[in-house]
Amino acid sequence: MTQPVEAFERAGIFQLAGGAEGRALVFSQPLSFWGGIDAETGDITDHSHPGLGQNVAGKILVMPSGRGSSSSSSVLAEAIRKGTAPAGILLERPDPILAVGAIVAEFLYGIHMPLVVCEIDGIATGDRIAIGSGEDGRAITRVQTERQPLKSPGCFP
Amino acid sequence: MTLELSTRDQSMLDSELGPSAAAAMKILVAFSRAIGAHSLLDISGAHIDGCLYHGKAGLDFVERLAEGGGRVKVPTTLNVGSFDLIHPGMVKMPAADEVPARRLMKAHMELGCQATFTCAPYQTRFRPEFGQQIAWGESNAIVFANSVIGARTNRYGDFIDLCCAMTGRAPAWGLHLSENRRGRILFELDVPDPEPSDSLFVGVGLIIGQASGDRIPVIAGLPQPRDEDQLKALGAAAATTGAVALFHAVGITPEAGTLDEAFHGEAPEETVRITRSDIDQALARLSTVPDGSRLAAVSLGTPHFSHEEWMRLLPLLREAAPSRGIPNYVKTGRATLTRLQEEGALAGMEAFGLVPVADTCTYVTSIMERLDGVVMTNSGKWAHYAPGNIGVTVAFADMKDCIRSAAVGHVVRSST
C-alpha cells in the first residue's frame, strides 16, 4: 500500500548547532533524563512517562521542554559518550539543563548533538527528520511525514 | 542576539589564562548563547554539586580541567560526595565503583575547591551575604541562598557551576537580575494561630513546590520561624516537589518586607489558599506505614544538621536514652562535626545509637546497615527521595517523635 508523503520545513533557533537525521520520537510530556533514561542503553525508564520502554538512541527526540534535576546534564553527556543518546533534540521551549549536557559532550568527545527550539506541532513519531543550518545560522528542520491513508472521505477535516 | 564579552572574558577564551580557564569559558559562552544571555557578570563564590559519581563523563570533565593545571577563581565549596572521608569504612561500595568515585572528590580538591562536602554551604564560613552574585548547585542550597539570605543564583549544577567557579563569571540572566526575582503566585496560609512547628514549614514547602511550576512563590501568613532551620526545611521541601529556586515569605525573608515588595508592586497571577488539611495531607503522603510499625533506623540531617539542630537533638537523646541499638544517622557538615567534637558535645552519645555522618548523605550511598524495616525522618526531602533511591520504607515525623520511636522500637507519632 502506498502512503501519501508530505514534507514541510520548520525554522527554529539552535541552542546548540549541528546537523542530524533520524526518525522522530514525539512526546507531549517532558522527559527527565535523570531518573528517566538509562544511559547504558538509551531505554526510557520513567514509570510515570508514556514513553516507558521505548529507546531514544539515534532518534530525533521531540518534546515541549526538558524537566527535572540538573543531573540530567550528566546523564545526557554520558549517553552521548556511549552512543545511546538521541541524534538530535527538538524542543518548544529552551532548556538550560539539556543544553549543558550537549555542550559538554561536544567539548569532551567531539560528538555533536544539535538542540533546536522550534514549533513541534504536526510532527509525529516515525516522521523522518533532518536538522540543518540555514544561511543566517538559524536551524532548519525538514520533516517528511508518512501519513496513514484516509479511511473515508467523510473524515477529511 | 549577541553575547558581549569583557576584555578579560575574551583573554580567558583566547587561552591567555591557561587551558582550563579557556575550556571553562568556552563552555560558559556556549551555555550563555544557548540561554540567550547578553553578558556575563562577576560572582563572589560558587558551590559545586559535582562530587557524586553519575558516570564517566562527569569524571572526564573534571580531569580535563585538572590536567590543565586550572584553579577556581573564587571561593568554592563542594557538595556531598559518595564517601564519608571523616569516618572511613562507613560507606560500603564495590572497588570498581569506589576508585572513580573517590577520584572525583579528590580531583575537585585539586582544582582548589574547599573540602566542605556539605549540602548546607550556608552553614560554613563561606556563607554569602545579601545581594551577592554567586553560582550555586544543589537545590536546597540554591533556594536557601536566594530566599533566606537574598544572595543571587540560578539553579546551576552539573558542569556549569564548575565553569562559573573556574572563570569567576556567570551569565547575566534569570535570578541574577532584580526584575526576575518578582513573586508571581501567592500562597495564603489559612491556618488560625499557626504554631511555628517544624512540620508546618515542611508541609508548606511541599505544597508550594507542587503548585508553583516555574513561577516564584510568595507565602503570606507564615508564622515567624523559630530559626533559619525551619526555612531550610521549607525550601528543601519546595525544591523537592518542584523546581523552586526562590520563595518570598512576607515579613520574614529579606526581599519581602511587604506583600507589595514581594510582587514588585504588581498583582499575583494566581492566589492559592493553604489550609490545615492541605498540610496534613501533604505530610501524610510522606509516610507509607502506620504507627506501630517496627523501626530499623532514624535518619536526620537532610539537608545537613546545623549546630543549632544538634543543640536541640542532644538533650532529646539524653532524655529518651534509646537503648535498643537502633541507629540514628545524623548527617552534618564536617566543620559542624569538628566544632561539636571540640565542645565535647558528642561524648558518650553512641550509647544512644547516634551515628554522625559527614561529607555525604544516607540516601545517595550505601551507609545504612539495614534497609528492610521502616526508617523515620524529620526531612521532607529525605522522605521523598529515599524510597526510590535506596528502597526503604519511610515514616515522617518531627525530631522528637523520631527519638521517642527509637527508644520504644516502633513508630510513635504525637502529630503528623
PDB file of C-alpha atoms in Angstrom, chain B residues 180-353:
ATOM      1  CA  ASN B 180      13.326  38.359  37.566  1.00  0.00           C
ATOM      2  CA  ARG B 181      13.050  37.989  41.363  1.00  0.00           C
ATOM      3  CA  ARG B 182       9.465  39.238  41.468  1.00  0.00           C
ATOM      4  CA  GLY B 183       6.846  36.997  43.081  1.00  0.00           C
ATOM      5  CA  ARG B 184       4.290  35.607  40.671  1.00  0.00           C
ATOM      6  CA  ILE B 185       1.992  33.283  42.661  1.00  0.00           C
ATOM      7  CA  LEU B 186       0.573  33.973  46.130  1.00  0.00           C
ATOM      8  CA  PHE B 187       0.041  31.299  48.772  1.00  0.00           C
ATOM      9  CA  GLU B 188      -2.130  32.424  51.684  1.00  0.00           C
ATOM     10  CA  LEU B 189      -1.730  30.321  54.782  1.00  0.00           C
ATOM     11  CA  ASP B 190      -5.276  29.880  56.039  1.00  0.00           C
ATOM     12  CA  VAL B 191      -4.466  28.308  59.405  1.00  0.00           C
ATOM     13  CA  PRO B 192      -5.740  30.115  62.532  1.00  0.00           C
ATOM     14  CA  ASP B 193      -2.924  30.926  65.010  1.00  0.00           C
ATOM     15  CA  PRO B 194      -0.388  28.656  63.346  1.00  0.00           C
ATOM     16  CA  GLU B 195       2.272  27.250  65.639  1.00  0.00           C
ATOM     17  CA  PRO B 196       5.726  27.524  64.082  1.00  0.00           C
ATOM     18  CA  SER B 197       6.174  23.729  64.216  1.00  0.00           C
ATOM     19  CA  ASP B 198       8.836  22.058  62.076  1.00  0.00           C
ATOM     20  CA  SER B 199       6.199  20.047  60.215  1.00  0.00           C
ATOM     21  CA  LEU B 200       4.227  23.178  59.283  1.00  0.00           C
ATOM     22  CA  PHE B 201       7.250  24.519  57.403  1.00  0.00           C
ATOM     23  CA  VAL B 202       7.853  21.192  55.673  1.00  0.00           C
ATOM     24  CA  GLY B 203       4.173  20.942  54.681  1.00  0.00           C
ATOM     25  CA  VAL B 204       4.072  24.471  53.250  1.00  0.00           C
ATOM     26  CA  GLY B 205       7.259  23.716  51.310  1.00  0.00           C
ATOM     27  CA  LEU B 206       5.813  20.537  49.802  1.00  0.00           C
ATOM     28  CA  ILE B 207       2.680  22.397  48.703  1.00  0.00           C
ATOM     29  CA  ILE B 208       4.328  25.450  47.141  1.00  0.00           C
ATOM     30  CA  GLY B 209       6.809  23.210  45.311  1.00  0.00           C
ATOM     31  CA  GLN B 210       3.992  21.219  43.785  1.00  0.00           C
ATOM     32  CA  ALA B 211       1.847  24.191  42.762  1.00  0.00           C
ATOM     33  CA  SER B 212       4.309  26.875  41.672  1.00  0.00           C
ATOM     34  CA  GLY B 213       5.675  25.438  38.430  1.00  0.00           C
ATOM     35  CA  ASP B 214       8.254  27.929  37.190  1.00  0.00           C
ATOM     36  CA  ARG B 215       6.631  30.866  39.000  1.00  0.00           C
ATOM     37  CA  ILE B 216       8.233  32.430  42.078  1.00  0.00           C
ATOM     38  CA  PRO B 217       6.020  31.737  45.099  1.00  0.00           C
ATOM     39  CA  VAL B 218       5.152  34.279  47.807  1.00  0.00           C
ATOM     40  CA  ILE B 219       3.835  32.985  51.126  1.00  0.00           C
ATOM     41  CA  ALA B 220       1.622  35.217  53.282  1.00  0.00           C
ATOM     42  CA  GLY B 221       0.586  34.332  56.832  1.00  0.00           C
ATOM     43  CA  LEU B 222       3.577  32.138  57.680  1.00  0.00           C
ATOM     44  CA  PRO B 223       4.375  32.402  61.419  1.00  0.00           C
ATOM     45  CA  GLN B 224       7.789  33.792  62.368  1.00  0.00           C
ATOM     46  CA  PRO B 225      10.133  30.792  62.254  1.00  0.00           C
ATOM     47  CA  ARG B 226      11.980  29.718  65.388  1.00  0.00           C
ATOM     48  CA  ASP B 227      15.232  29.804  63.442  1.00  0.00           C
ATOM     49  CA  GLU B 228      16.535  29.594  59.894  1.00  0.00           C
ATOM     50  CA  ASP B 229      16.496  25.789  60.025  1.00  0.00           C
ATOM     51  CA  GLN B 230      12.724  25.878  59.618  1.00  0.00           C
ATOM     52  CA  LEU B 231      13.143  27.949  56.447  1.00  0.00           C
ATOM     53  CA  LYS B 232      15.851  25.499  55.348  1.00  0.00           C
ATOM     54  CA  ALA B 233      13.308  22.669  55.696  1.00  0.00           C
ATOM     55  CA  LEU B 234      10.644  24.641  53.822  1.00  0.00           C
ATOM     56  CA  GLY B 235      12.960  25.453  50.927  1.00  0.00           C
ATOM     57  CA  ALA B 236      14.359  21.916  50.699  1.00  0.00           C
ATOM     58  CA  ALA B 237      10.818  20.509  50.513  1.00  0.00           C
ATOM     59  CA  ALA B 238       9.776  23.070  47.869  1.00  0.00           C
ATOM     60  CA  ALA B 239      12.828  22.227  45.766  1.00  0.00           C
ATOM     61  CA  THR B 240      11.971  18.528  46.130  1.00  0.00           C
ATOM     62  CA  THR B 241       8.357  18.514  44.943  1.00  0.00           C
ATOM     63  CA  GLY B 242       9.066  21.285  42.434  1.00  0.00           C
ATOM     64  CA  ALA B 243      11.741  23.444  40.873  1.00  0.00           C
ATOM     65  CA  VAL B 244      11.546  26.335  43.334  1.00  0.00           C
ATOM     66  CA  ALA B 245      14.801  28.346  43.367  1.00  0.00           C
ATOM     67  CA  LEU B 246      13.448  31.350  45.280  1.00  0.00           C
ATOM     68  CA  PHE B 247      10.470  31.907  47.572  1.00  0.00           C
ATOM     69  CA  HIS B 248       9.407  35.000  49.425  1.00  0.00           C
ATOM     70  CA  ALA B 249       7.748  34.825  52.866  1.00  0.00           C
ATOM     71  CA  VAL B 250       6.107  38.151  53.678  1.00  0.00           C
ATOM     72  CA  GLY B 251       7.574  39.782  56.797  1.00  0.00           C
ATOM     73  CA  ILE B 252      10.230  37.052  57.067  1.00  0.00           C
ATOM     74  CA  THR B 253      12.556  36.825  54.049  1.00  0.00           C
ATOM     75  CA  PRO B 254      14.742  39.794  53.080  1.00  0.00           C
ATOM     76  CA  GLU B 255      13.127  40.740  49.774  1.00  0.00           C
ATOM     77  CA  ALA B 256       9.564  40.539  51.107  1.00  0.00           C
ATOM     78  CA  GLY B 257       9.102  43.158  53.843  1.00  0.00           C
ATOM     79  CA  THR B 258       5.591  43.622  52.483  1.00  0.00           C
ATOM     80  CA  LEU B 259       3.364  41.811  50.007  1.00  0.00           C
ATOM     81  CA  ASP B 260       3.871  44.703  47.618  1.00  0.00           C
ATOM     82  CA  GLU B 261       7.658  44.432  47.821  1.00  0.00           C
ATOM     83  CA  ALA B 262       7.489  40.687  47.138  1.00  0.00           C
ATOM     84  CA  PHE B 263       5.398  41.242  43.989  1.00  0.00           C
ATOM     85  CA  HIS B 264       7.318  44.386  42.923  1.00  0.00           C
ATOM     86  CA  GLY B 265       4.040  46.302  43.062  1.00  0.00           C
ATOM     87  CA  GLU B 266       2.264  44.009  40.633  1.00  0.00           C
ATOM     88  CA  ALA B 267      -0.661  41.682  41.230  1.00  0.00           C
ATOM     89  CA  PRO B 268      -0.236  37.927  41.764  1.00  0.00           C
ATOM     90  CA  GLU B 269      -1.095  35.834  38.729  1.00  0.00           C
ATOM     91  CA  GLU B 270      -2.828  33.330  40.969  1.00  0.00           C
ATOM     92  CA  THR B 271      -3.742  33.001  44.632  1.00  0.00           C
ATOM     93  CA  VAL B 272      -3.780  29.630  46.402  1.00  0.00           C
ATOM     94  CA  ARG B 273      -5.090  29.089  49.936  1.00  0.00           C
ATOM     95  CA  ILE B 274      -3.330  26.560  52.127  1.00  0.00           C
ATOM     96  CA  THR B 275      -5.490  25.045  54.876  1.00  0.00           C
ATOM     97  CA  ARG B 276      -4.535  22.831  57.790  1.00  0.00           C
ATOM     98  CA  SER B 277      -5.979  19.843  55.974  1.00  0.00           C
ATOM     99  CA  ASP B 278      -3.846  20.598  52.869  1.00  0.00           C
ATOM    100  CA  ILE B 279      -0.769  20.495  55.083  1.00  0.00           C
ATOM    101  CA  ASP B 280      -1.862  17.309  56.858  1.00  0.00           C
ATOM    102  CA  GLN B 281      -2.478  15.607  53.511  1.00  0.00           C
ATOM    103  CA  ALA B 282       0.875  16.690  52.065  1.00  0.00           C
ATOM    104  CA  LEU B 283       2.704  15.345  55.124  1.00  0.00           C
ATOM    105  CA  ALA B 284       0.675  12.128  55.223  1.00  0.00           C
ATOM    106  CA  ARG B 285       1.866  11.330  51.694  1.00  0.00           C
ATOM    107  CA  LEU B 286       5.442  11.177  53.025  1.00  0.00           C
ATOM    108  CA  SER B 287       4.643   8.220  55.263  1.00  0.00           C
ATOM    109  CA  THR B 288       3.788   4.855  53.810  1.00  0.00           C
ATOM    110  CA  VAL B 289       3.417   2.943  57.087  1.00  0.00           C
ATOM    111  CA  PRO B 290       1.064   3.122  60.071  1.00  0.00           C
ATOM    112  CA  ASP B 291       2.066   3.969  63.620  1.00  0.00           C
ATOM    113  CA  GLY B 292       3.332   0.929  65.497  1.00  0.00           C
ATOM    114  CA  SER B 293       5.492  -0.341  62.594  1.00  0.00           C
ATOM    115  CA  ARG B 294       8.853  -1.818  63.576  1.00  0.00           C
ATOM    116  CA  LEU B 295      11.665   0.707  63.286  1.00  0.00           C
ATOM    117  CA  ALA B 296      15.026  -0.079  61.605  1.00  0.00           C
ATOM    118  CA  ALA B 297      16.720   3.312  61.819  1.00  0.00           C
ATOM    119  CA  VAL B 298      16.338   7.062  62.167  1.00  0.00           C
ATOM    120  CA  SER B 299      17.792   9.440  59.585  1.00  0.00           C
ATOM    121  CA  LEU B 300      18.134  13.138  60.422  1.00  0.00           C
ATOM    122  CA  GLY B 301      20.058  15.947  58.787  1.00  0.00           C
ATOM    123  CA  THR B 302      18.790  16.309  55.207  1.00  0.00           C
ATOM    124  CA  PRO B 303      19.865  18.999  54.499  1.00  0.00           C
ATOM    125  CA  HIS B 304      22.885  18.742  56.815  1.00  0.00           C
ATOM    126  CA  PHE B 305      22.189  19.388  60.504  1.00  0.00           C
ATOM    127  CA  SER B 306      23.169  22.809  61.793  1.00  0.00           C
ATOM    128  CA  HIS B 307      24.859  23.335  65.146  1.00  0.00           C
ATOM    129  CA  GLU B 308      21.532  24.676  66.490  1.00  0.00           C
ATOM    130  CA  GLU B 309      19.748  21.494  65.414  1.00  0.00           C
ATOM    131  CA  TRP B 310      22.363  19.398  67.238  1.00  0.00           C
ATOM    132  CA  MET B 311      21.766  21.510  70.358  1.00  0.00           C
ATOM    133  CA  ARG B 312      18.069  20.580  70.173  1.00  0.00           C
ATOM    134  CA  LEU B 313      18.733  16.917  69.368  1.00  0.00           C
ATOM    135  CA  LEU B 314      21.283  16.054  72.067  1.00  0.00           C
ATOM    136  CA  PRO B 315      19.041  16.849  75.094  1.00  0.00           C
ATOM    137  CA  LEU B 316      16.210  14.838  73.451  1.00  0.00           C
ATOM    138  CA  LEU B 317      18.572  11.884  73.052  1.00  0.00           C
ATOM    139  CA  ARG B 318      19.750  12.093  76.660  1.00  0.00           C
ATOM    140  CA  GLU B 319      16.192  12.306  77.906  1.00  0.00           C
ATOM    141  CA  ALA B 320      14.770   9.429  75.842  1.00  0.00           C
ATOM    142  CA  ALA B 321      18.024   7.416  76.149  1.00  0.00           C
ATOM    143  CA  PRO B 322      17.261   4.931  73.323  1.00  0.00           C
ATOM    144  CA  SER B 323      18.964   1.637  74.177  1.00  0.00           C
ATOM    145  CA  ARG B 324      17.638  -0.785  71.551  1.00  0.00           C
ATOM    146  CA  GLY B 325      20.606  -0.373  69.229  1.00  0.00           C
ATOM    147  CA  ILE B 326      18.522   1.317  66.525  1.00  0.00           C
ATOM    148  CA  PRO B 327      20.992   3.515  64.638  1.00  0.00           C
ATOM    149  CA  ASN B 328      20.234   7.220  64.476  1.00  0.00           C
ATOM    150  CA  TYR B 329      22.149   8.560  61.470  1.00  0.00           C
ATOM    151  CA  VAL B 330      22.664  12.312  61.704  1.00  0.00           C
ATOM    152  CA  LYS B 331      24.225  13.911  58.623  1.00  0.00           C
ATOM    153  CA  THR B 332      26.153  17.110  59.122  1.00  0.00           C
ATOM    154  CA  GLY B 333      28.926  19.198  57.618  1.00  0.00           C
ATOM    155  CA  ARG B 334      32.459  18.294  58.691  1.00  0.00           C
ATOM    156  CA  ALA B 335      33.019  21.808  60.090  1.00  0.00           C
ATOM    157  CA  THR B 336      29.957  21.439  62.327  1.00  0.00           C
ATOM    158  CA  LEU B 337      31.158  17.989  63.394  1.00  0.00           C
ATOM    159  CA  THR B 338      34.603  19.339  64.294  1.00  0.00           C
ATOM    160  CA  ARG B 339      33.033  22.090  66.368  1.00  0.00           C
ATOM    161  CA  LEU B 340      30.852  19.573  68.253  1.00  0.00           C
ATOM    162  CA  GLN B 341      33.874  17.380  68.938  1.00  0.00           C
ATOM    163  CA  GLU B 342      35.855  20.343  70.221  1.00  0.00           C
ATOM    164  CA  GLU B 343      32.956  21.171  72.512  1.00  0.00           C
ATOM    165  CA  GLY B 344      32.847  17.548  73.708  1.00  0.00           C
ATOM    166  CA  ALA B 345      29.152  17.561  72.864  1.00  0.00           C
ATOM    167  CA  LEU B 346      29.096  14.061  71.383  1.00  0.00           C
ATOM    168  CA  ALA B 347      30.870  12.229  74.218  1.00  0.00           C
ATOM    169  CA  GLY B 348      29.049   9.031  75.151  1.00  0.00           C
ATOM    170  CA  MET B 349      26.239   9.614  72.671  1.00  0.00           C
ATOM    171  CA  GLU B 350      26.983   6.438  70.693  1.00  0.00           C
ATOM    172  CA  ALA B 351      25.363   4.521  73.556  1.00  0.00           C
ATOM    173  CA  PHE B 352      22.046   6.025  72.396  1.00  0.00           C
ATOM    174  CA  GLY B 353      22.569   4.828  68.837  1.00  0.00           C
TER     175      GLY B 353
END
